[in-house]
Coordinates of C-alpha atoms in Angstrom, one line a residue:
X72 CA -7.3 5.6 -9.2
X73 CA -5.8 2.6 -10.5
X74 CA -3.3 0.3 -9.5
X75 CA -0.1 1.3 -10.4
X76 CA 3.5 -0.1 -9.8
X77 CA 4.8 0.4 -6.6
X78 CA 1.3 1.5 -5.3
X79 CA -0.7 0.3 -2.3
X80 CA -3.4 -1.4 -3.5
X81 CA -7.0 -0.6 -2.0
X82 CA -9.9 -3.1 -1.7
X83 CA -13.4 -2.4 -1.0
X84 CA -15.9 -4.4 0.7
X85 CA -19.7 -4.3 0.3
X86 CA -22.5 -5.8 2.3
X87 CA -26.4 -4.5 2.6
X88 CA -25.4 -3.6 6.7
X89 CA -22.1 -3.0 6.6
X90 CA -22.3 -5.3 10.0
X91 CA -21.3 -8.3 9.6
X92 CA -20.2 -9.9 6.2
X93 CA -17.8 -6.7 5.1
X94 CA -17.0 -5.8 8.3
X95 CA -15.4 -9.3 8.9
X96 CA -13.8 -9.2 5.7
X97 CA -12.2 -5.7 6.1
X98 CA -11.1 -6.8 9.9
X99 CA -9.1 -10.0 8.0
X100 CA -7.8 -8.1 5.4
X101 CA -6.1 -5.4 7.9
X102 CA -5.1 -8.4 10.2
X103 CA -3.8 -10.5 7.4
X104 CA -2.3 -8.1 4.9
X105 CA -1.3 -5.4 7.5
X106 CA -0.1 -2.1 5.5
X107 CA 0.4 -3.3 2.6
X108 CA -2.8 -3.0 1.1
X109 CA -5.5 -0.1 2.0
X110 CA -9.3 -1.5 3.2
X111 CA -12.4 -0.3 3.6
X112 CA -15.8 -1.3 4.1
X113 CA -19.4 0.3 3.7
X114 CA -23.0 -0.9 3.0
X115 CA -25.7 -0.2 0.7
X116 CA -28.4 0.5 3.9
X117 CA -25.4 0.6 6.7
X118 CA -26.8 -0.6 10.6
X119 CA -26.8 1.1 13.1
X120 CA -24.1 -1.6 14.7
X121 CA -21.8 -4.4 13.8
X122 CA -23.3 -7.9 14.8
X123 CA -22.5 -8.9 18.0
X124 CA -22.2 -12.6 16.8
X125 CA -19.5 -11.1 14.1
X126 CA -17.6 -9.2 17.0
X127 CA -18.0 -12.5 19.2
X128 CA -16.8 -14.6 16.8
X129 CA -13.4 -12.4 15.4
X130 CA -12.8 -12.0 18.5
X131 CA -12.1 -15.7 19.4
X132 CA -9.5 -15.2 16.8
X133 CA -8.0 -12.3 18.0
X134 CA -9.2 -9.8 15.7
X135 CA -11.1 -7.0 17.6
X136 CA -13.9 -5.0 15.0
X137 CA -16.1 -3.7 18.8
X138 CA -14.5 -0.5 17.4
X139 CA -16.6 -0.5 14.0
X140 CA -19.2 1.3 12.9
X141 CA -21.1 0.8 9.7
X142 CA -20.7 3.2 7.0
X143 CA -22.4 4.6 4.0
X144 CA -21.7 3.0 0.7
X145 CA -20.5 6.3 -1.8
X146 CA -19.2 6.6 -5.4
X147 CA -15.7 8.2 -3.9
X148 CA -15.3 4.7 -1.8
X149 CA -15.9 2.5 -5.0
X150 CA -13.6 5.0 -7.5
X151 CA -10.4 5.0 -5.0
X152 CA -10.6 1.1 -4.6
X153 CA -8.9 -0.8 -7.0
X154 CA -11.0 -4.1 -5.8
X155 CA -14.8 -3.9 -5.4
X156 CA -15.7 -7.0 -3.5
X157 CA -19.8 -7.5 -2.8
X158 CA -21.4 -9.7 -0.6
X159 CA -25.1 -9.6 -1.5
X160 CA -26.1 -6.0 -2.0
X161 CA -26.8 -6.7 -5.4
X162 CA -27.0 -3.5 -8.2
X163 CA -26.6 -0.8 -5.8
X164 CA -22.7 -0.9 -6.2
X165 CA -21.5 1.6 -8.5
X166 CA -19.6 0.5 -11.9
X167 CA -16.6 2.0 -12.3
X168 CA -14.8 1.2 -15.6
X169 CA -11.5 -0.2 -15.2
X170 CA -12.2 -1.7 -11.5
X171 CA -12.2 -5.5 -10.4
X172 CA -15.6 -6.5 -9.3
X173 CA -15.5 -9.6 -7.3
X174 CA -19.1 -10.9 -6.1
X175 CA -18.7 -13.1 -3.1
X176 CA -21.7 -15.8 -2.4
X177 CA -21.8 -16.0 1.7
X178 CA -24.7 -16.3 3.9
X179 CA -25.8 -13.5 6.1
X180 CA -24.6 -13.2 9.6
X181 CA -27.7 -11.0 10.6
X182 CA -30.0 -12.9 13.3
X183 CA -27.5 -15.9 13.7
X184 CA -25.7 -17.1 16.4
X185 CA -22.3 -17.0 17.2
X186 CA -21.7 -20.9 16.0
X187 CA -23.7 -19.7 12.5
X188 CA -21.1 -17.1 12.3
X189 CA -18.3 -18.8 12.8
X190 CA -18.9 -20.4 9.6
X191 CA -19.5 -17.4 7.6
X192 CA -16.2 -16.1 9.4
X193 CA -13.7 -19.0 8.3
X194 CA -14.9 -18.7 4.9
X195 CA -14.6 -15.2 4.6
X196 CA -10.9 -16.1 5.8
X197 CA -10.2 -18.3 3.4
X198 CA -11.6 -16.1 0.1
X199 CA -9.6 -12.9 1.9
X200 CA -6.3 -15.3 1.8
X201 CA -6.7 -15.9 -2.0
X202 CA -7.4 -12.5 -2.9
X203 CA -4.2 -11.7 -0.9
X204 CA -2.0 -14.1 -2.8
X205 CA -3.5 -12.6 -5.9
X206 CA -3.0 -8.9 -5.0
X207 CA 0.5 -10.1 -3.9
X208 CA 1.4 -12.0 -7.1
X209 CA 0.1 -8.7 -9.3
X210 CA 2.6 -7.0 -7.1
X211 CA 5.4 -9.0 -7.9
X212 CA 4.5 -9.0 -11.9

């Protein structure tokens, strides 16, 4: 549904294993953003676990994701977010008039250490900052 006045807005994140890349993402937004805006996550071919490096490294941040799982990428997640944001799953995200697609560039966390990740982590950070600031300012308008 979208985005209306005095709503909660919801943002979706999409990676291939729903492991590392959107699970960080997802973990930042809920730590950064508490409430105020609803998250999810899923992937295209979900894992069967979050990275280890990805846990390792949110977790020297203080943001705890040992409790994730990777989910299942479906049309019902993509039509109740109002942000789509992809991470290198490429087509298999379903188009949904009227959504915002946002197609984040990041390299993939999957067989890296924890110092690769760490990386990967601080820039996923900084992008989930500036789409806050932006779902705040449409907020406000």
């Amino acid at each position: 549904m979208p985005e209306t006045p005095g709503s909660k807005p919801s943002v979706l994140f999409v990676c291939v294993h729903n492991a590392g890349r959107s699970q960080m993402a997802a973990a930042w937004l809920v730590h950064l953003a508490g409430d105020r805006v609803e998250v999810r996550s899923a992937g295209s071919d979900p894992g069967s676990e979050v990275n280890p490096a990805a846990v390792e490294a949110m977790a020297e941040v203080g943001v705890d994701i040992s409790a994730e799982t990777p989910k299942i990428l479906t049309v019902d997640a993509v039509k109740e977010s109002d942000v789509c944001v992809t991470m290198g799953c490429g087509d298999t995200c379903p188009v949904f008039p009227g959504k915002r697609y946002l197609d984040w560039k990041l390299d993939d966390p999957a067989g890296q250490g924890v110092a690769s990740v760490r990386r990967i982590r601080d820039e996923i950070k900084a992008r989930v900052e500036a789409l806050i600031a932006e779902i705040d300012a449409k907020q406000e308008a």
